[in-house]
Coordinates of C-alpha atoms and ligand atoms in Angstrom, one line a residue:
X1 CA -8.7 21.4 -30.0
X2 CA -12.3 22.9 -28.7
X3 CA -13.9 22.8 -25.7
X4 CA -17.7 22.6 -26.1
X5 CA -19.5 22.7 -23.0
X6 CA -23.3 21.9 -22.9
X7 CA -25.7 23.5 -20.3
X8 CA -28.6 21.7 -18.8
X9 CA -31.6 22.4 -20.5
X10 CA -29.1 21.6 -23.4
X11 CA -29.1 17.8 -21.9
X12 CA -32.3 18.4 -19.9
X13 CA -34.5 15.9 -22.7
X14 CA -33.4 12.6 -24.1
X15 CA -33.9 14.5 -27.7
X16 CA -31.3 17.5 -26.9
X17 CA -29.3 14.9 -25.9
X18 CA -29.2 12.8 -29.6
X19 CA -28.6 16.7 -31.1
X20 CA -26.0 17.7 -29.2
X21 CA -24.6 14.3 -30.5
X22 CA -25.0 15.3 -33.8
X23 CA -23.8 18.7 -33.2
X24 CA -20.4 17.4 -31.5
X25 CA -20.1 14.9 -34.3
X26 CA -20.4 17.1 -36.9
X27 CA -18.1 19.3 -35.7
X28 CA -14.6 18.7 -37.0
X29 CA -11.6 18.2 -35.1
X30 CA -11.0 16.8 -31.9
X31 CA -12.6 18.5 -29.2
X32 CA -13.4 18.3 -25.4
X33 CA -17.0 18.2 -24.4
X34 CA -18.2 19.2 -21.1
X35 CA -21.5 18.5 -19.9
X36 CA -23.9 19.5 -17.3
X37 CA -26.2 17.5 -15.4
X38 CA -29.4 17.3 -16.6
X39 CA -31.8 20.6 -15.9
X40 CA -33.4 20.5 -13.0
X41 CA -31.0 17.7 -11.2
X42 CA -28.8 19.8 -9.2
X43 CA -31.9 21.5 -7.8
X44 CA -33.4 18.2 -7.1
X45 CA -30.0 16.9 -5.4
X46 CA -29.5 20.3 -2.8
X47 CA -33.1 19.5 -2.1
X48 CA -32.6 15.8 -0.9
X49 CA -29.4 17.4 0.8
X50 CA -30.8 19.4 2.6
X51 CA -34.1 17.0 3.9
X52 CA -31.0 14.8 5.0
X53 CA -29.1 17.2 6.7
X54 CA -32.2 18.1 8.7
X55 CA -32.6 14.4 9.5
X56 CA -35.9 14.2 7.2
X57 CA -35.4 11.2 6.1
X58 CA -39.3 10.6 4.4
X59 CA -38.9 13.8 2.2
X60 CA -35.5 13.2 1.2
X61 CA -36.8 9.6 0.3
X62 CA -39.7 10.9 -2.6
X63 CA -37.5 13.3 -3.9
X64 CA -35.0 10.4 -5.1
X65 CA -38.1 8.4 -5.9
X66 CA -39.5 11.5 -8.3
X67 CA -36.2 11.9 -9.6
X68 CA -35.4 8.4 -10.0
X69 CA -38.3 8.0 -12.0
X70 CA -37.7 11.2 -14.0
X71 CA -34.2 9.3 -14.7
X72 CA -36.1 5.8 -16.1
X73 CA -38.4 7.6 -18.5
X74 CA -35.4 9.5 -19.7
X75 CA -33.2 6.5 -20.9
X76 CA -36.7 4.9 -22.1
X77 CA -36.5 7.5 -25.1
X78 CA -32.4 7.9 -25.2
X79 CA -32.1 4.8 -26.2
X80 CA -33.0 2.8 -29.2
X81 CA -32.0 -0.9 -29.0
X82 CA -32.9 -3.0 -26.1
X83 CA -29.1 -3.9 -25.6
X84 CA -28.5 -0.2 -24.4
X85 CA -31.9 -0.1 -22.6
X86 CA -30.6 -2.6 -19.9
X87 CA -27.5 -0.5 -19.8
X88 CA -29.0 2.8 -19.3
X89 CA -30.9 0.6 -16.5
X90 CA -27.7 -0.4 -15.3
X91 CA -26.5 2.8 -14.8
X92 CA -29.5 4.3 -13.5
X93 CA -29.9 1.4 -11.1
X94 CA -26.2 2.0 -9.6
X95 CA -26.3 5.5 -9.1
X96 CA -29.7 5.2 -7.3
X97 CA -28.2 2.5 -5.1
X98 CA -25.5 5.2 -4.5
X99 CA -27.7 7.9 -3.5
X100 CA -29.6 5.7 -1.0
X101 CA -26.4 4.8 0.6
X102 CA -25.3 8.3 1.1
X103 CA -29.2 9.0 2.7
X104 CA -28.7 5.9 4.9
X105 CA -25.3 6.8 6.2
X106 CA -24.1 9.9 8.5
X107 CA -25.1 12.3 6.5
X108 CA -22.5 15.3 7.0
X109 CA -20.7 17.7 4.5
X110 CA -18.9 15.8 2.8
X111 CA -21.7 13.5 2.0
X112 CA -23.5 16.3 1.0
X113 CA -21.2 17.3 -2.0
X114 CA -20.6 13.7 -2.9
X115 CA -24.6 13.9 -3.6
X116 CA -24.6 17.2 -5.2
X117 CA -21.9 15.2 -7.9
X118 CA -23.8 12.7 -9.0
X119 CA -26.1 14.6 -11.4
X120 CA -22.9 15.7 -13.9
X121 CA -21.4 11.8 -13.1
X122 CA -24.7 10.2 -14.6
X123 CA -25.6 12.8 -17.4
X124 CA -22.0 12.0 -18.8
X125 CA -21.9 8.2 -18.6
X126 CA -25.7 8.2 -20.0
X127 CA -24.1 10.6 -23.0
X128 CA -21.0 8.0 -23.5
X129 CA -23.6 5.2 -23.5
X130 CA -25.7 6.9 -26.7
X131 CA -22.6 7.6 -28.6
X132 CA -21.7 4.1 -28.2
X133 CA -25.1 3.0 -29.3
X134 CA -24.4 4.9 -32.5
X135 CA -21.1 3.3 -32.4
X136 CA -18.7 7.2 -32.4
X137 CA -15.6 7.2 -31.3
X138 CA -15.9 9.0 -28.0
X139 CA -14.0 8.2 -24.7
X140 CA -15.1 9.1 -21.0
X141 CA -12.3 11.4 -19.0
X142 CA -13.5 11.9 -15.3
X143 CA -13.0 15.5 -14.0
X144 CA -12.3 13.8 -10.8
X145 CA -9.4 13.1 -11.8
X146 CA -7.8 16.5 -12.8
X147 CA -9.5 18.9 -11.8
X148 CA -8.8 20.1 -8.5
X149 CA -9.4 23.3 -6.1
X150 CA -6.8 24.5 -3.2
X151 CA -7.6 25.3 0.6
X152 CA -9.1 28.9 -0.8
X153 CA -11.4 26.8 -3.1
X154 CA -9.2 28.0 -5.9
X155 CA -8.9 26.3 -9.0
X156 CA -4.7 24.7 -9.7
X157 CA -5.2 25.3 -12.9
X158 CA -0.9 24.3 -13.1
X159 CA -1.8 21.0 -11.6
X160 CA -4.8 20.5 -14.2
X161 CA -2.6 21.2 -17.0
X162 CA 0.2 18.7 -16.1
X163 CA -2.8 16.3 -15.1
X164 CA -4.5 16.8 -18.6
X165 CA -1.4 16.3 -20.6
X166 CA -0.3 12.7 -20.3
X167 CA -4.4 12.0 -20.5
X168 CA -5.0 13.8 -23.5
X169 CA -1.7 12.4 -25.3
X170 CA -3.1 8.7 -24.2
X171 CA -6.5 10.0 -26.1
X172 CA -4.8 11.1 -29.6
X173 CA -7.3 9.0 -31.4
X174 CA -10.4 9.6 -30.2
X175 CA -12.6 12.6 -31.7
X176 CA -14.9 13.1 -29.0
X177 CA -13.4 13.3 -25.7
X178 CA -16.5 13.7 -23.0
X179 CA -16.3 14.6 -19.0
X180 CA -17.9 16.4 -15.9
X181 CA -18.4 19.7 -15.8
X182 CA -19.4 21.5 -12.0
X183 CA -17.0 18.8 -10.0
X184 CA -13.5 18.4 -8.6
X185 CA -11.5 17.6 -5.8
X186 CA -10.4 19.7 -2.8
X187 CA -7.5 19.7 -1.1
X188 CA -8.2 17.5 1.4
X189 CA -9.0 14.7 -1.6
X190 CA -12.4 15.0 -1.5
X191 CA -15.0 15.4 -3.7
X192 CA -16.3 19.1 -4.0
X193 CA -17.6 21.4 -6.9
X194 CA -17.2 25.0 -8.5
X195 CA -20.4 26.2 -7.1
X196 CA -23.4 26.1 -9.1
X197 CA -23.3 26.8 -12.3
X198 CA -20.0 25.8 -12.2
X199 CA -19.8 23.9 -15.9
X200 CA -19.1 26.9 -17.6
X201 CA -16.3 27.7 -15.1
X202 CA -14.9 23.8 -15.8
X203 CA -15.2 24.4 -19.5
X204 CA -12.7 27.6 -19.7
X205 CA -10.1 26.2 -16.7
X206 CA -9.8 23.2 -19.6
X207 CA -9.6 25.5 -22.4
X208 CA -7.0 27.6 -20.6
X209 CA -4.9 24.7 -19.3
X210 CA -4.8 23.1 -22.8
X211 CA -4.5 26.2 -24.6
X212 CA -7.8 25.5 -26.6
X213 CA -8.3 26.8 -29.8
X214 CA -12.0 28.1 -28.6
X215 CA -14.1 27.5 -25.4
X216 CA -17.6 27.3 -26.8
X217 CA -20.4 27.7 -24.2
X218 CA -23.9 26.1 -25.3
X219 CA -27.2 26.9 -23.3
X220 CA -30.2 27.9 -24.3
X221 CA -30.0 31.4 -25.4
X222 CA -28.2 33.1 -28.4
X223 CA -25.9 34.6 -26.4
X224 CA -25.2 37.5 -23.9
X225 CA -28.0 39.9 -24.5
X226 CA -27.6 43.6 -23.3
X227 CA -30.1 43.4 -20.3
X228 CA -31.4 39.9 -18.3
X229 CA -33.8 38.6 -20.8
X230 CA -35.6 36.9 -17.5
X231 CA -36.7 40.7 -16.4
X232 CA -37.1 42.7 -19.1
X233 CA -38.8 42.6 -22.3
X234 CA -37.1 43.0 -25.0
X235 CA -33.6 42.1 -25.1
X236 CA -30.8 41.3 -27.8
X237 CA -27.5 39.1 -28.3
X238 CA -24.1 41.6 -28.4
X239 CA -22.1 40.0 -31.2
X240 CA -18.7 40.5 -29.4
X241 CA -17.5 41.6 -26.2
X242 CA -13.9 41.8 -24.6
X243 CA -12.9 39.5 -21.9
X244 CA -13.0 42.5 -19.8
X245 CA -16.4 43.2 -20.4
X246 CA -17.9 40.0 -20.8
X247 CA -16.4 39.3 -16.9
X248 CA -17.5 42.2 -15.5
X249 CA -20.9 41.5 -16.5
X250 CA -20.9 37.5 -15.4
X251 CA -19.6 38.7 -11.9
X252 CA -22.2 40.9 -11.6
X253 CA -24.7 38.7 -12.5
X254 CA -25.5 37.6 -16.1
X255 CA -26.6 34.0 -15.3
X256 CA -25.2 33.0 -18.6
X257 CA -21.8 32.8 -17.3
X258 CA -20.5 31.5 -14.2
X259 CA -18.9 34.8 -12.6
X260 CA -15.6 33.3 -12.7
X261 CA -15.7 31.8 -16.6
X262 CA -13.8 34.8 -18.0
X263 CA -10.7 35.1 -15.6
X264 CA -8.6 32.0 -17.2
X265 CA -9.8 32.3 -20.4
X266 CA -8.8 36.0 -20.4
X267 CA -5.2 35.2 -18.5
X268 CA -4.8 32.4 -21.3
X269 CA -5.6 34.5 -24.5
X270 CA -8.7 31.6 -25.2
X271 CA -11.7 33.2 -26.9
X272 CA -15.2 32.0 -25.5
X273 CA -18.0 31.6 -27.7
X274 CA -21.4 31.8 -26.6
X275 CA -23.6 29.7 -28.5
X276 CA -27.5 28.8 -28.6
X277 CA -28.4 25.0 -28.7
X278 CA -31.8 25.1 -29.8
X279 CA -30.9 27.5 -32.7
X280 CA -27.1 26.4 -33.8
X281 CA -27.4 29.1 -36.8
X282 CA -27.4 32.0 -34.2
X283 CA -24.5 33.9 -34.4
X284 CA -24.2 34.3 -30.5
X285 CA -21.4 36.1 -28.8
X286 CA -17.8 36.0 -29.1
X287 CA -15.4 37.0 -26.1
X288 CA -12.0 37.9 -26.7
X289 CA -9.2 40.4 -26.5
X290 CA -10.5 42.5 -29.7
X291 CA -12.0 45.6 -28.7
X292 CA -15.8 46.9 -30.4
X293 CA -16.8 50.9 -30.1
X294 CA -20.5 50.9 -29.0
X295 CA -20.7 52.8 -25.8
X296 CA -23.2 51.2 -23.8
X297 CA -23.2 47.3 -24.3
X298 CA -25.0 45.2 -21.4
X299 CA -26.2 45.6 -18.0
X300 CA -26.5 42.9 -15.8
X301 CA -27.7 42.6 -11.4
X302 CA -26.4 40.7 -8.9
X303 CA -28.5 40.3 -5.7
X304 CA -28.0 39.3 -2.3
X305 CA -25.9 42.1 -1.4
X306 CA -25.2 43.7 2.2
X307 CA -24.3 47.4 2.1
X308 CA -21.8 48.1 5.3
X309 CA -21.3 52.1 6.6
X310 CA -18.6 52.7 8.7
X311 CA -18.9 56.6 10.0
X312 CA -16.3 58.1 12.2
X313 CA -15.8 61.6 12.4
X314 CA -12.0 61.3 13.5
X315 CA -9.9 58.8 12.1
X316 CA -11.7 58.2 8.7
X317 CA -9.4 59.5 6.4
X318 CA -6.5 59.3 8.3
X319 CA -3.7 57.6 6.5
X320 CA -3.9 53.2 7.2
X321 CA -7.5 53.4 8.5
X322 CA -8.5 51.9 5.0
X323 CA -6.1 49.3 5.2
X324 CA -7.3 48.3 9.0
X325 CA -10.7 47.7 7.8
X326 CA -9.8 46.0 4.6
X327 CA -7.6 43.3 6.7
X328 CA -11.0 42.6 8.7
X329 CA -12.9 41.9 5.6
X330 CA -9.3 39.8 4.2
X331 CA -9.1 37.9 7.9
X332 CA -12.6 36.4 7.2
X333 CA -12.0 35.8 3.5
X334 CA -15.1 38.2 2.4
X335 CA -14.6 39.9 -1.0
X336 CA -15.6 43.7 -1.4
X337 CA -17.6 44.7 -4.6
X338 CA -18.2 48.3 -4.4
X339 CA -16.7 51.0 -2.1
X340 CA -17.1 54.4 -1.6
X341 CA -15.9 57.2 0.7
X342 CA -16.6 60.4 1.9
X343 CA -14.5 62.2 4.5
X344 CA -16.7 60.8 7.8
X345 CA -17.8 57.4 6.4
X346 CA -17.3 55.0 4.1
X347 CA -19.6 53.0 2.2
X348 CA -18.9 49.0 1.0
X349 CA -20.5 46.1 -0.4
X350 CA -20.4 42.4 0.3
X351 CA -22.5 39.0 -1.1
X352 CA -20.5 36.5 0.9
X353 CA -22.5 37.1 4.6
X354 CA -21.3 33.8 6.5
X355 CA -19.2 35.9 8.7
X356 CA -21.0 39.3 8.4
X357 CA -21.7 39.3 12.7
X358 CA -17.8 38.5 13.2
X359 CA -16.8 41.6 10.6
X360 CA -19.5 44.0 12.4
X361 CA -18.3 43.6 15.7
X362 CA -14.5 44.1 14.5
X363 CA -15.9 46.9 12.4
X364 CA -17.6 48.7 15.4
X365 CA -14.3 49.2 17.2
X366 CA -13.8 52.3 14.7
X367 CA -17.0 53.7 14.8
X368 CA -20.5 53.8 13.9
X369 CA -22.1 50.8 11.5
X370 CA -24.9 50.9 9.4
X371 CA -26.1 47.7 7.8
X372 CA -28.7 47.6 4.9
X373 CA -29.4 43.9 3.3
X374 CA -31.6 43.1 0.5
X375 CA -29.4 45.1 -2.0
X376 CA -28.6 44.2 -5.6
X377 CA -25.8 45.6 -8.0
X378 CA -26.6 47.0 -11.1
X379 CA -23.6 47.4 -13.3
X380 CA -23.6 48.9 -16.9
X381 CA -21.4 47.8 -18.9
X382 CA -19.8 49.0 -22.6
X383 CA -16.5 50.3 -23.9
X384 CA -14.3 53.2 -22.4
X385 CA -17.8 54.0 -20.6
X386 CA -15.5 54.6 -17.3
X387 CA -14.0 58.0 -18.8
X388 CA -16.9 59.6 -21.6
X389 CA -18.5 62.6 -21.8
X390 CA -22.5 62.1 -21.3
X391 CA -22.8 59.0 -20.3
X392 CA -23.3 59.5 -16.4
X393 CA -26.1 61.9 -18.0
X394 CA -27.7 59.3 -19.8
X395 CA -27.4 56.6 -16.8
X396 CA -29.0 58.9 -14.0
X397 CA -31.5 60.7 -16.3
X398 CA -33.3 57.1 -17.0
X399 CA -32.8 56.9 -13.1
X400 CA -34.5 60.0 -12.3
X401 CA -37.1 58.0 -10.1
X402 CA -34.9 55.2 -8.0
X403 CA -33.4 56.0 -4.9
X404 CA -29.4 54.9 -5.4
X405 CA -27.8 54.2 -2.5
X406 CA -24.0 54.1 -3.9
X407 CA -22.2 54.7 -7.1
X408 CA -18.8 53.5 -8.3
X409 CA -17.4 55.1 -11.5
X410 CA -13.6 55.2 -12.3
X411 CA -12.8 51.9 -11.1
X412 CA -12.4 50.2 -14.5
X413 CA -12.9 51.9 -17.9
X414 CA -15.7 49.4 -19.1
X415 CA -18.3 49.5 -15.9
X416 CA -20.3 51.4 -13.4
X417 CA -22.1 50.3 -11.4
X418 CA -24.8 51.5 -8.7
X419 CA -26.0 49.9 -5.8
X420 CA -30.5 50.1 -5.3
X421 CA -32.5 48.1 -2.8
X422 CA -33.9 45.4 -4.4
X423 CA -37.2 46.8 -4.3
X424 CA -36.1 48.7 -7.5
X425 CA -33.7 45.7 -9.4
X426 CA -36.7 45.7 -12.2
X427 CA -37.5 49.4 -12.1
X428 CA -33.7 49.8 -12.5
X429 CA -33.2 47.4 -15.4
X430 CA -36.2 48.4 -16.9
X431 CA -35.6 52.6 -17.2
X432 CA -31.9 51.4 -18.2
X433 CA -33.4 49.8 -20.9
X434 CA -35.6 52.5 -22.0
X435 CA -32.9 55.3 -21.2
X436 CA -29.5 53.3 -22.3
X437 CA -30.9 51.1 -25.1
X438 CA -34.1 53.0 -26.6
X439 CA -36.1 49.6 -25.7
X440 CA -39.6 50.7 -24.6
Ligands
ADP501 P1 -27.1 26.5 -18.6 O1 -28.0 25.6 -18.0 O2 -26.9 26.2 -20.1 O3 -25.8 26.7 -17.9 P2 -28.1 29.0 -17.6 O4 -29.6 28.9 -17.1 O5 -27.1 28.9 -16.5 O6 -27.9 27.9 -18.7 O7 -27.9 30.3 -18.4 C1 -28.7 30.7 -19.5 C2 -29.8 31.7 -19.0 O8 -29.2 32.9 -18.5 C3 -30.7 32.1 -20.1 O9 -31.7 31.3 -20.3 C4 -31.2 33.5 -19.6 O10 -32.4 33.4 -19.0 C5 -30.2 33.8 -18.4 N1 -29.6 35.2 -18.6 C6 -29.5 36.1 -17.6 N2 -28.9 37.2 -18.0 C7 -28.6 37.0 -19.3 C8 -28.0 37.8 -20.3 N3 -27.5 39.0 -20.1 N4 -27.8 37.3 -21.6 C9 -28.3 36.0 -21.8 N5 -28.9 35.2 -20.9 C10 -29.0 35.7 -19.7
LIG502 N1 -25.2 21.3 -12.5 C1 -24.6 22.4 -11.8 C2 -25.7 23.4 -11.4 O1 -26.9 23.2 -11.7 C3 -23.5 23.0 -12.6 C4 -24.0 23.7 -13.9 O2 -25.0 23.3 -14.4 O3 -23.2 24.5 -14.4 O4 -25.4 24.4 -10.8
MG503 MG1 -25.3 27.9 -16.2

């Protein structure tokens, strides 16, 4: 079985739509297909969200208008027979209604993310309704329904694979099974999500917990290329990566990948395959367990991070002190990226801030703390590049001119990483490119 999991700009026009059709049709085998909500929707949702959580009731009211609208010319052109017109009306009609209600009612948190799930609900059932126009054999399997997340917003992936079984038995004969990517339920029963870009993330907890033959991610690129395309100039897709390599660079920022895609797929032994919807001849990039010998492969930058100094001249480096400030960051569930340590101070990095004031003040109690925000992680990426000669050479020579504020080599063979304000992200990327890659 595959898992093919389609991006939004990949169901973002009512024509991308009728060729991911064909492409899932002509594919053989049964297979799973996840899908996205259509580009631009979420965006459009967490706007309305948020005019109704500040009580703006007239704003959040033209956004669903606009989107509404956007939602009515789409099924004009998706579909062909005026049978499935009024049932693309239909269902545009009733999640419209839905989305008013939600506006109308006590709008709290909960509301919120039952809002933010309507975009991957409707792309999916307006999907189903097109295959059924063209009369394939395709069934609708609501994510809502397996997939779940714990109290630590975890996936079960245990509990998704007993869930999936006895559904996926019940669905022997059907070629094209379809659901939501991006959604699930927390512990409390509620709806919630993955975060954003969560689809990809969906995709590989399915292909893990069903032992897929392949997860295949679709978007609109031919793959991961060695620096963010969105920056830099020139750019190219890697062929193949490990699952090591290929997480190290979604956590740290490849917007390809969801920065948690990697971790089941890698547990489970499923390769991912990155593949481009708009040109389905692409090669793209294959992730898996099978190593490849270039040195340098990608670099990738993740941004919104908070650099934290704690220096104390007398109890730095005596034995537990690490351990006493790790337990702050565990007590307030914040995950540290980088670290590094010198005998008076030690240096760390942090993107989740929500309890940054809380973690200062326990901090302080050990000595002096230095806070600098507006940081991004730059992390190069490639194979053994942890433990070869020349290759810190090569990085700092093409960063001759950027002022780095921490390093971390040694931490895993395939990455380093160094931390810049991001003043510099471009600069950075850019002289990598040039330095690393030979791309002027
Ligand atoms: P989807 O909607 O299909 O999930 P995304 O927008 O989330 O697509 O991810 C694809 C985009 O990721 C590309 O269009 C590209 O601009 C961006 N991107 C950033 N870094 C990389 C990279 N290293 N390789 C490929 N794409 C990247
Ligand atoms: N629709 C969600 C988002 O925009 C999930 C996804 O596209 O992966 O974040
Ligand atoms: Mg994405």
């Amino acid at each position: 079985m595959l898992v093919m999991k389609f991006g939004g700009t990949s169901v973002g026009k009512p024509e991308r739509m009728k060729k991911i059709a064909n492409l899932v049709t002509e594919t053989p085998g049964q297979k799973i297909v996840v899908l996205s909500a259509l580009s631009g929707t979420t965006n459009a949702l967490v706007a309305i969200g948020d005019f109704l959580m500040k009580g703006e009731h007239v704003a959040a009211e033209n956004e669903i208008a606009n989107l509404e609208k956007h939602y009515l010319a789409f099924i004009e052109e998706l579909y062909g027979t005026e049978n499935f017109q009024a049932i693309g009306h239909e269902i545009v009609s009733r999640f419209f209604i839905f989305i008013r209600l939600l506006a109308a009612g006590q709008f709290d948190d909960k509301s919120y993310r039952e809002l933010l799930a309507q975009g991957e609900l409707m792309s999916t059932e307006l999907f189903y309704q097109h295959l059924q126009e063209r009369k394939i054999n395709a069934r609708l399997l609501p994510a809502l329904h397996f997939m779940s997340i714990d109290e630590n917003e975890e996936p079960e992936l245990e509990k998704i694979a007993q869930r999936l079984k006895p559904l996926l038995t019940s669905l022997k004969q059907v070629d094209i099974i379809i659901t939501q990517g991006y959604i699930c339920r927390n512990y409390r029963n509620e709806i919630d999500n993955l975060k954003r870009g969560g689809s990809d993330y969906t995709a590989s907890l399915i292909g893990s917990a069903i032992l897929a033959e392949e997860i295949q991610i679709w978007t609109d690129i031919d793959g991961m290329h060695n620096n963010d395309p969105r920056i830099v100039k020139k750019t190219y897709p890697i062929s193949e990566l490990t699952f090591d390599e290929a997480s190290e660079l979604a956590y740290f920022g490849a917007k390809i990948l969801h920065p948690s895609t990697i971790v089941p797929a890698q547990k489970y032994h499923v390769p991912v395959r990155l593949k481009n919807t708009m040109d389905e001849k692409a090669p793209g990039t294959l992730i898996s367990d099978k190593e490849t010998a270039s040195v340098f492969k990608a670099v990738a930058a993740k941004d919104g991070i908070t650099a934290i100094k704690i220096k104390s001249s007398r109890m730095l480096m005596a034995y537990g002190f690490l351990r006493k400030v790790f337990e702050i960051f565990e007590q307030y569930k914040t995950p540290i990226d980088m670290i590094s340590t010198s005998e008076v101070a030690v240096s760390l990095t942090i993107d989740y801030t929500n309890h940054l004031e809380e973690i200062l003040t326990e901090l302080t109690k050990f000595g002096s703390v230095e806070v600098d925000k507006n940081q991004t992680i730059v992390c190069i990426v490639g194979h053994r590049i942890g433990n070869q000669a020349g290759v810190l050479d090569k990085i700092f020579s093409s960063l001759r001119e950027i002022p780095i504020r921490m390093v971390s080599v040694g931490g895993s063979y395939n990455n380093i990483s160094v931390l810049v304000d991001t003043r510099y992200k471009d600069q950075t990327l850019t002289a990598l490119n040039e330095g690393i890659f030979h791309l002027a």
